[in-house]
Amino acid sequence: MDTLVGMPRTGRKVLGPAADLVELIGPRGVKCQAIQVHPAFRQHPSLGSSIDSVLGFLEKTGVPGLVDLHQRDRAAGAFVYPTGTVWSVHEVVRKLADQGRVGGIKAGLELCWLIGQILDELGRVGPPQGVYAHGNVSPWRVMLRPDGQALLIGCSVPQPDVLVFLEDETSLPAADALRYCPPERLLGSDEDVSSDVFCLVLVAFELMTGTPVYDGLVADLRHQATRAEGARRLYQIRDRLPESVREVLSRALKYDPDARWQDPAAFVRAVHGLLGAPDVAGPSLIQLMTDIVTLERKARPNEAGNTGAHTPEDLAAMVGGPARSVPSEPPPPEVVAEPEERPRWG
């Protein structure tokens, strides 16, 4: 039997920049997602002592929706997370594209709403443990469950290919590695909470529209990402996004971190206020994932899904805390007092 870190592979694998997603069967039959770093980068220093120093936190974060690290094997380049049955946003976007569809504005905003809550909580509990930013929010790290719940994996696992590029600019990363970088990452500057929200909006925009914010040849992508041209791209397609949505997303994509959403809770509230607007169109995440599950069952009629076999307690344990589900209808806007300003993560 083909295994990785002692766990059987299901045969499902999603190729990504510098690392792939490999589905495994973990303890009690729970499906796991393994981030397996490509051999060329497995011994990069960023994957060694820097992760060792925060390993205790990564294995038990206590952040709902941020999946705890179950197992790490540096020789195999593997970071294993017990997620249950999930699809990465990368997979969802491509499955929809095969049908000539896109996720739509509502689903993208719900993604921002859910993952933004995770980033907000991580911003509170992470810094005392030495974790100052998530490190790599991308379509290969944002997961969607059949019930529309959004999860994050890979906390503190960096982009070693980008770090190699900073050491040697002739080693340009793959296009997909550049599409989801804040400018400070490509400039070798410190990242803060606004960097994670920046990346989240890049992912959500692609779910909404079916196309990435940055596109073109690798050299062009490098310049677009380094100059943070996302806000300009949103303006160019202003006919496809309501002005209120464009304003919230554009603020997240500013070049200057001080001009962005420095408080993820404020970003979450702003997104929350948009979800009930009449011009926010498209299916919800629950509806979207219902369609994805239906497609999977038609493609593989003899394979039963495994999430239904788990109790609510099992599912909660998989994600490190109580499950958050996306509501079937948009949550009503609420008025919340502005919190006191918090310092940056790093």
CSV table of C-alpha atoms in Angstrom, one decimal:
chain,number,residue,atom,x,y,z
A,1,MET,CA,0.0,0.0,0.0
A,2,ASP,CA,1.3,3.4,-0.9
A,3,THR,CA,1.8,5.5,2.2
A,4,LEU,CA,3.1,8.9,3.4
A,5,VAL,CA,4.3,9.3,7.0
A,6,GLY,CA,2.8,5.9,7.7
A,7,MET,CA,-0.7,6.8,6.4
A,8,PRO,CA,-2.3,5.3,3.3
A,9,ARG,CA,-2.7,7.6,0.4
A,10,THR,CA,-6.2,7.9,-1.2
A,11,GLY,CA,-4.7,8.6,-4.6
A,12,ARG,CA,-5.9,12.2,-4.6
A,13,LYS,CA,-3.2,14.8,-5.1
A,14,VAL,CA,-3.3,18.5,-6.0
A,15,LEU,CA,-0.2,20.0,-7.5
A,16,GLY,CA,0.9,23.3,-6.2
A,17,PRO,CA,3.9,25.7,-6.2
A,18,ALA,CA,6.7,24.4,-4.0
A,19,ALA,CA,4.3,21.9,-2.3
A,20,ASP,CA,1.5,19.6,-3.2
A,21,LEU,CA,-1.6,18.6,-1.4
A,22,VAL,CA,-1.8,14.8,-0.8
A,23,GLU,CA,-4.9,13.2,0.7
A,24,LEU,CA,-4.3,10.5,3.4
A,25,ILE,CA,-6.3,8.2,5.6
A,26,GLY,CA,-5.5,9.1,9.1
A,27,PRO,CA,-6.4,7.7,12.5
A,28,ARG,CA,-10.0,6.4,12.9
A,29,GLY,CA,-10.4,6.7,9.1
A,30,VAL,CA,-10.4,10.5,9.2
A,31,LYS,CA,-9.2,12.0,5.9
A,32,CYS,CA,-6.1,14.2,6.2
A,33,GLN,CA,-4.5,16.7,3.9
A,34,ALA,CA,-0.7,16.6,3.8
A,35,ILE,CA,1.2,19.6,2.5
A,36,GLN,CA,4.2,17.9,0.9
A,37,VAL,CA,7.0,20.2,0.1
A,38,HIS,CA,8.9,19.5,-3.2
A,39,PRO,CA,12.3,17.8,-2.7
A,40,ALA,CA,14.3,20.8,-3.8
A,41,PHE,CA,13.0,22.9,-0.8
A,42,ARG,CA,12.7,20.3,2.0
A,43,GLN,CA,15.9,21.3,3.7
A,44,HIS,CA,15.4,25.0,3.5
A,45,PRO,CA,16.1,26.6,6.9
A,46,SER,CA,12.7,28.2,7.1
A,47,LEU,CA,11.2,24.7,7.5
A,48,GLY,CA,13.4,23.7,10.3
A,49,SER,CA,14.2,25.6,13.6
A,50,SER,CA,11.7,28.3,13.0
A,51,ILE,CA,8.9,25.8,13.0
A,52,ASP,CA,10.5,23.8,15.8
A,53,SER,CA,10.2,26.9,18.0
A,54,VAL,CA,6.4,27.2,17.6
A,55,LEU,CA,5.6,23.5,17.2
A,56,GLY,CA,3.7,23.2,20.4
A,57,PHE,CA,1.3,26.0,19.4
A,58,LEU,CA,0.8,24.6,15.9
A,59,GLU,CA,-0.1,21.2,17.3
A,60,LYS,CA,-2.8,22.8,19.6
A,61,THR,CA,-3.7,26.3,18.4
A,62,GLY,CA,-7.1,26.4,20.0
A,63,VAL,CA,-8.3,28.6,17.1
A,64,PRO,CA,-11.6,27.4,15.6
A,65,GLY,CA,-11.2,26.7,11.9
A,66,LEU,CA,-7.4,26.7,12.1
A,67,VAL,CA,-6.6,23.0,11.7
A,68,ASP,CA,-4.0,21.7,14.2
A,69,LEU,CA,-0.8,20.1,12.9
A,70,HIS,CA,-1.2,16.4,13.4
A,71,GLN,CA,2.2,15.2,12.2
A,72,ARG,CA,5.4,16.6,10.7
A,73,ASP,CA,8.1,14.7,8.8
A,74,ARG,CA,10.9,17.0,7.6
A,75,ALA,CA,12.6,14.2,5.6
A,76,ALA,CA,9.4,13.6,3.6
A,77,GLY,CA,8.6,17.3,3.5
A,78,ALA,CA,5.2,16.6,5.0
A,79,PHE,CA,2.9,18.6,7.3
A,80,VAL,CA,-0.3,16.6,8.0
A,81,TYR,CA,-3.7,18.0,9.0
A,82,PRO,CA,-6.8,16.0,10.0
A,83,THR,CA,-9.5,17.9,8.0
A,84,GLY,CA,-12.0,15.3,7.1
A,85,THR,CA,-13.3,15.5,3.5
A,86,VAL,CA,-12.4,18.9,2.1
A,87,TRP,CA,-11.7,20.6,-1.2
A,88,SER,CA,-9.1,23.4,-1.6
A,89,VAL,CA,-10.3,26.6,-3.1
A,90,HIS,CA,-7.9,25.9,-5.9
A,91,GLU,CA,-9.9,22.7,-6.7
A,92,VAL,CA,-13.2,24.4,-6.3
A,93,VAL,CA,-12.4,27.2,-8.8
A,94,ARG,CA,-11.2,24.7,-11.4
A,95,LYS,CA,-14.2,22.4,-11.0
A,96,LEU,CA,-16.5,25.3,-11.5
A,97,ALA,CA,-14.5,26.5,-14.5
A,98,ASP,CA,-15.0,23.1,-16.1
A,99,GLN,CA,-18.7,23.8,-15.9
A,100,GLY,CA,-18.3,27.3,-17.2
A,101,ARG,CA,-19.2,28.7,-13.8
A,102,VAL,CA,-17.6,30.9,-11.1
A,103,GLY,CA,-18.2,31.0,-7.4
A,104,GLY,CA,-19.8,34.5,-7.4
A,105,ILE,CA,-19.6,37.5,-5.1
A,106,LYS,CA,-21.6,36.1,-2.2
A,107,ALA,CA,-19.5,33.0,-1.8
A,108,GLY,CA,-16.3,35.0,-2.0
A,109,LEU,CA,-17.5,37.4,0.7
A,110,GLU,CA,-18.6,34.5,2.9
A,111,LEU,CA,-15.0,33.1,2.5
A,112,CYS,CA,-13.6,36.5,3.6
A,113,TRP,CA,-16.0,36.5,6.5
A,114,LEU,CA,-15.1,33.0,7.8
A,115,ILE,CA,-11.4,33.1,7.2
A,116,GLY,CA,-11.2,36.6,8.5
A,117,GLN,CA,-12.5,35.4,11.8
A,118,ILE,CA,-9.8,32.8,12.0
A,119,LEU,CA,-7.1,35.4,11.2
A,120,ASP,CA,-8.6,37.7,13.8
A,121,GLU,CA,-8.4,35.0,16.5
A,122,LEU,CA,-4.9,34.0,15.4
A,123,GLY,CA,-3.9,37.6,15.7
A,124,ARG,CA,-4.8,37.5,19.4
A,125,VAL,CA,-3.4,34.2,20.5
A,126,GLY,CA,-0.5,33.8,18.0
A,127,PRO,CA,2.0,36.6,19.0
A,128,PRO,CA,2.4,35.4,22.6
A,129,GLN,CA,3.4,32.0,21.2
A,130,GLY,CA,5.8,33.6,18.6
A,131,VAL,CA,3.5,33.3,15.7
A,132,TYR,CA,3.1,36.7,14.1
A,133,ALA,CA,1.4,35.9,10.8
A,134,HIS,CA,-0.2,32.9,9.1
A,135,GLY,CA,2.6,32.9,6.5
A,136,ASN,CA,1.0,31.5,3.4
A,137,VAL,CA,-2.8,32.1,2.8
A,138,SER,CA,-3.4,30.7,-0.6
A,139,PRO,CA,-5.9,28.6,-2.6
A,140,TRP,CA,-3.9,25.5,-1.6
A,141,ARG,CA,-4.3,26.4,2.2
A,142,VAL,CA,-7.9,27.5,2.3
A,143,MET,CA,-10.2,24.4,2.5
A,144,LEU,CA,-13.9,24.1,2.1
A,145,ARG,CA,-15.9,21.3,3.7
A,146,PRO,CA,-19.1,19.8,2.2
A,147,ASP,CA,-21.2,22.0,4.7
A,148,GLY,CA,-19.6,25.2,3.4
A,149,GLN,CA,-17.4,25.7,6.4
A,150,ALA,CA,-14.0,27.2,5.6
A,151,LEU,CA,-10.8,25.9,7.2
A,152,LEU,CA,-7.1,27.0,7.2
A,153,ILE,CA,-4.2,24.6,7.1
A,154,GLY,CA,-0.4,25.3,7.0
A,155,CYS,CA,-0.1,27.9,9.8
A,156,SER,CA,3.5,29.1,9.8
A,157,VAL,CA,4.6,27.0,6.9
A,158,PRO,CA,6.3,29.6,4.6
A,159,GLN,CA,6.9,29.7,0.9
A,160,PRO,CA,10.5,28.4,0.6
A,161,ASP,CA,10.6,29.1,-3.1
A,162,VAL,CA,10.0,32.8,-2.5
A,163,LEU,CA,12.6,32.8,0.2
A,164,VAL,CA,15.1,31.2,-2.2
A,165,PHE,CA,14.2,33.9,-4.7
A,166,LEU,CA,15.0,36.6,-2.1
A,167,GLU,CA,18.4,35.0,-1.8
A,168,ASP,CA,18.9,34.7,-5.5
A,169,GLU,CA,16.7,36.7,-7.9
A,170,THR,CA,17.6,34.5,-10.8
A,171,SER,CA,15.6,31.7,-9.1
A,172,LEU,CA,12.2,33.1,-10.0
A,173,PRO,CA,9.3,31.1,-8.4
A,174,ALA,CA,6.5,29.6,-10.4
A,175,ALA,CA,3.6,31.9,-11.5
A,176,ASP,CA,1.2,30.4,-8.9
A,177,ALA,CA,3.7,31.2,-6.1
A,178,LEU,CA,3.7,34.9,-7.0
A,179,ARG,CA,-0.1,35.3,-7.5
A,180,TYR,CA,-0.9,35.2,-3.8
A,181,CYS,CA,2.0,37.2,-2.3
A,182,PRO,CA,1.7,40.6,-0.6
A,183,PRO,CA,4.4,43.0,-1.9
A,184,GLU,CA,6.3,42.9,1.4
A,185,ARG,CA,6.9,39.2,1.0
A,186,LEU,CA,8.6,39.7,-2.4
A,187,LEU,CA,10.6,42.7,-1.0
A,188,GLY,CA,11.8,40.7,2.0
A,189,SER,CA,10.0,43.0,4.5
A,190,ASP,CA,8.2,42.2,7.7
A,191,GLU,CA,4.7,40.9,7.3
A,192,ASP,CA,1.8,41.8,9.7
A,193,VAL,CA,-1.9,40.9,10.0
A,194,SER,CA,-2.7,43.1,7.0
A,195,SER,CA,-0.5,40.8,4.9
A,196,ASP,CA,-2.8,37.8,5.6
A,197,VAL,CA,-5.9,39.8,4.9
A,198,PHE,CA,-4.3,40.9,1.6
A,199,CYS,CA,-3.7,37.3,0.6
A,200,LEU,CA,-7.2,36.2,1.7
A,201,VAL,CA,-8.7,38.8,-0.6
A,202,LEU,CA,-6.6,37.6,-3.5
A,203,VAL,CA,-8.0,34.1,-2.9
A,204,ALA,CA,-11.6,35.3,-2.5
A,205,PHE,CA,-11.4,37.4,-5.6
A,206,GLU,CA,-10.4,34.3,-7.6
A,207,LEU,CA,-13.4,32.3,-6.2
A,208,MET,CA,-15.7,35.2,-7.1
A,209,THR,CA,-14.6,35.7,-10.6
A,210,GLY,CA,-12.8,32.5,-11.7
A,211,THR,CA,-9.6,34.4,-12.5
A,212,PRO,CA,-6.7,35.5,-10.4
A,213,VAL,CA,-6.0,39.1,-9.6
A,214,TYR,CA,-2.5,38.9,-11.1
A,215,ASP,CA,-2.1,37.2,-14.4
A,216,GLY,CA,0.3,37.0,-17.3
A,217,LEU,CA,3.9,35.8,-17.7
A,218,VAL,CA,6.0,35.1,-14.6
A,219,ALA,CA,8.0,38.3,-15.0
A,220,ASP,CA,4.8,40.4,-15.3
A,221,LEU,CA,3.3,38.6,-12.3
A,222,ARG,CA,6.4,39.5,-10.2
A,223,HIS,CA,6.0,43.2,-11.0
A,224,GLN,CA,2.2,43.2,-10.5
A,225,ALA,CA,2.6,41.5,-7.1
A,226,THR,CA,5.5,43.7,-6.0
A,227,ARG,CA,3.7,46.9,-6.9
A,228,ALA,CA,0.4,45.6,-5.4
A,229,GLU,CA,-1.7,46.2,-8.5
A,230,GLY,CA,-4.7,44.4,-7.2
A,231,ALA,CA,-6.7,47.6,-6.4
A,232,ARG,CA,-6.2,48.8,-9.9
A,233,ARG,CA,-7.4,45.5,-11.3
A,234,LEU,CA,-10.6,45.7,-9.2
A,235,TYR,CA,-11.2,49.1,-10.6
A,236,GLN,CA,-10.8,47.8,-14.2
A,237,ILE,CA,-13.6,45.3,-13.6
A,238,ARG,CA,-15.8,47.7,-11.6
A,239,ASP,CA,-18.8,46.8,-13.8
A,240,ARG,CA,-18.7,43.2,-12.3
A,241,LEU,CA,-18.4,44.2,-8.6
A,242,PRO,CA,-20.7,46.4,-6.6
A,243,GLU,CA,-18.9,49.6,-5.5
A,244,SER,CA,-19.4,48.8,-1.9
A,245,VAL,CA,-17.7,45.4,-2.4
A,246,ARG,CA,-14.9,46.9,-4.4
A,247,GLU,CA,-14.1,49.5,-1.7
A,248,VAL,CA,-13.8,46.9,1.0
A,249,LEU,CA,-11.6,44.6,-1.1
A,250,SER,CA,-9.5,47.4,-2.6
A,251,ARG,CA,-8.6,48.6,0.9
A,252,ALA,CA,-7.2,45.2,1.7
A,253,LEU,CA,-5.0,45.3,-1.5
A,254,LYS,CA,-3.3,48.6,-0.9
A,255,TYR,CA,0.5,48.7,-1.3
A,256,ASP,CA,1.1,50.4,2.0
A,257,PRO,CA,0.2,48.2,4.9
A,258,ASP,CA,-0.8,51.2,7.0
A,259,ALA,CA,-3.5,52.0,4.5
A,260,ARG,CA,-5.0,48.5,4.7
A,261,TRP,CA,-7.3,46.8,7.2
A,262,GLN,CA,-4.9,46.6,10.2
A,263,ASP,CA,-7.6,45.1,12.4
A,264,PRO,CA,-9.0,41.9,10.8
A,265,ALA,CA,-12.1,42.2,13.1
A,266,ALA,CA,-12.9,45.5,11.3
A,267,PHE,CA,-12.5,43.8,8.0
A,268,VAL,CA,-14.8,41.0,9.1
A,269,ARG,CA,-17.4,43.5,10.2
A,270,ALA,CA,-17.2,45.4,6.9
A,271,VAL,CA,-17.7,42.1,4.9
A,272,HIS,CA,-20.5,41.1,7.3
A,273,GLY,CA,-22.3,44.4,6.4
A,274,LEU,CA,-22.1,43.6,2.7
A,275,LEU,CA,-23.6,40.1,2.8
A,276,GLY,CA,-27.2,41.3,3.1
A,277,ALA,CA,-27.0,43.8,0.2
A,278,PRO,CA,-29.3,43.2,-2.7
A,279,ASP,CA,-26.5,43.6,-5.3
A,280,VAL,CA,-24.4,40.8,-3.7
A,281,ALA,CA,-25.3,38.1,-6.1
A,282,GLY,CA,-24.5,34.4,-6.5
A,283,PRO,CA,-24.8,31.2,-4.5
A,284,SER,CA,-23.7,30.9,-0.8
A,285,LEU,CA,-20.8,28.6,0.1
A,286,ILE,CA,-23.3,26.0,1.3
A,287,GLN,CA,-25.0,26.0,-2.1
A,288,LEU,CA,-21.7,26.0,-3.9
A,289,MET,CA,-20.3,23.1,-2.0
A,290,THR,CA,-23.5,21.1,-2.4
A,291,ASP,CA,-23.0,21.4,-6.1
A,292,ILE,CA,-19.3,20.3,-5.7
A,293,VAL,CA,-20.3,17.3,-3.7
A,294,THR,CA,-22.9,16.3,-6.2
A,295,LEU,CA,-20.4,16.5,-9.0
A,296,GLU,CA,-18.0,14.3,-7.0
A,297,ARG,CA,-20.6,11.7,-6.4
A,298,LYS,CA,-21.5,11.6,-10.1
A,299,ALA,CA,-17.8,11.3,-11.0
A,300,ARG,CA,-17.2,8.6,-8.4
A,301,PRO,CA,-20.5,6.9,-7.7
A,302,ASN,CA,-19.0,4.0,-5.8
A,303,GLU,CA,-17.1,6.1,-3.3
A,304,ALA,CA,-19.0,7.1,-0.2
A,305,GLY,CA,-18.1,10.3,1.5
A,306,ASN,CA,-16.7,9.9,5.0
A,307,THR,CA,-17.7,13.1,6.8
A,308,GLY,CA,-21.2,11.7,7.6
A,309,ALA,CA,-19.6,8.9,9.6
A,310,HIS,CA,-18.2,11.4,12.2
A,311,THR,CA,-20.0,12.7,15.2
A,312,PRO,CA,-20.1,16.5,15.7
A,313,GLU,CA,-17.5,16.0,18.4
A,314,ASP,CA,-15.2,14.3,15.9
A,315,LEU,CA,-15.6,17.1,13.4
A,316,ALA,CA,-15.0,19.7,16.1
A,317,ALA,CA,-11.8,17.9,17.1
A,318,MET,CA,-10.6,17.8,13.5
A,319,VAL,CA,-10.6,21.6,13.3
A,320,GLY,CA,-9.2,22.3,16.7
A,321,GLY,CA,-12.4,23.7,18.3
A,322,PRO,CA,-16.1,24.2,17.8
A,323,ALA,CA,-17.2,24.1,14.2
A,324,ARG,CA,-18.3,27.3,12.5
A,325,SER,CA,-20.8,26.7,9.7
A,326,VAL,CA,-21.7,29.2,7.0
A,327,PRO,CA,-25.4,30.1,7.3
A,328,SER,CA,-27.7,29.2,4.5
A,329,GLU,CA,-28.8,32.8,4.4
A,330,PRO,CA,-26.5,35.8,4.7
A,331,PRO,CA,-26.0,36.9,8.4
A,332,PRO,CA,-27.8,40.2,9.1
A,333,PRO,CA,-25.5,43.2,9.5
A,334,GLU,CA,-24.7,44.1,13.0
A,335,VAL,CA,-23.3,47.3,14.6
A,336,VAL,CA,-20.3,46.6,16.7
A,337,ALA,CA,-18.2,49.2,18.5
A,338,GLU,CA,-14.7,49.8,17.1
A,339,PRO,CA,-12.1,48.0,19.2
A,340,GLU,CA,-9.0,49.8,20.5
A,341,GLU,CA,-6.2,49.7,17.9
A,342,ARG,CA,-3.9,46.7,18.3
A,343,PRO,CA,-0.3,46.6,17.3
A,344,ARG,CA,0.9,44.7,14.2
A,345,TRP,CA,1.9,41.1,14.6
A,346,GLY,CA,5.5,41.6,13.7
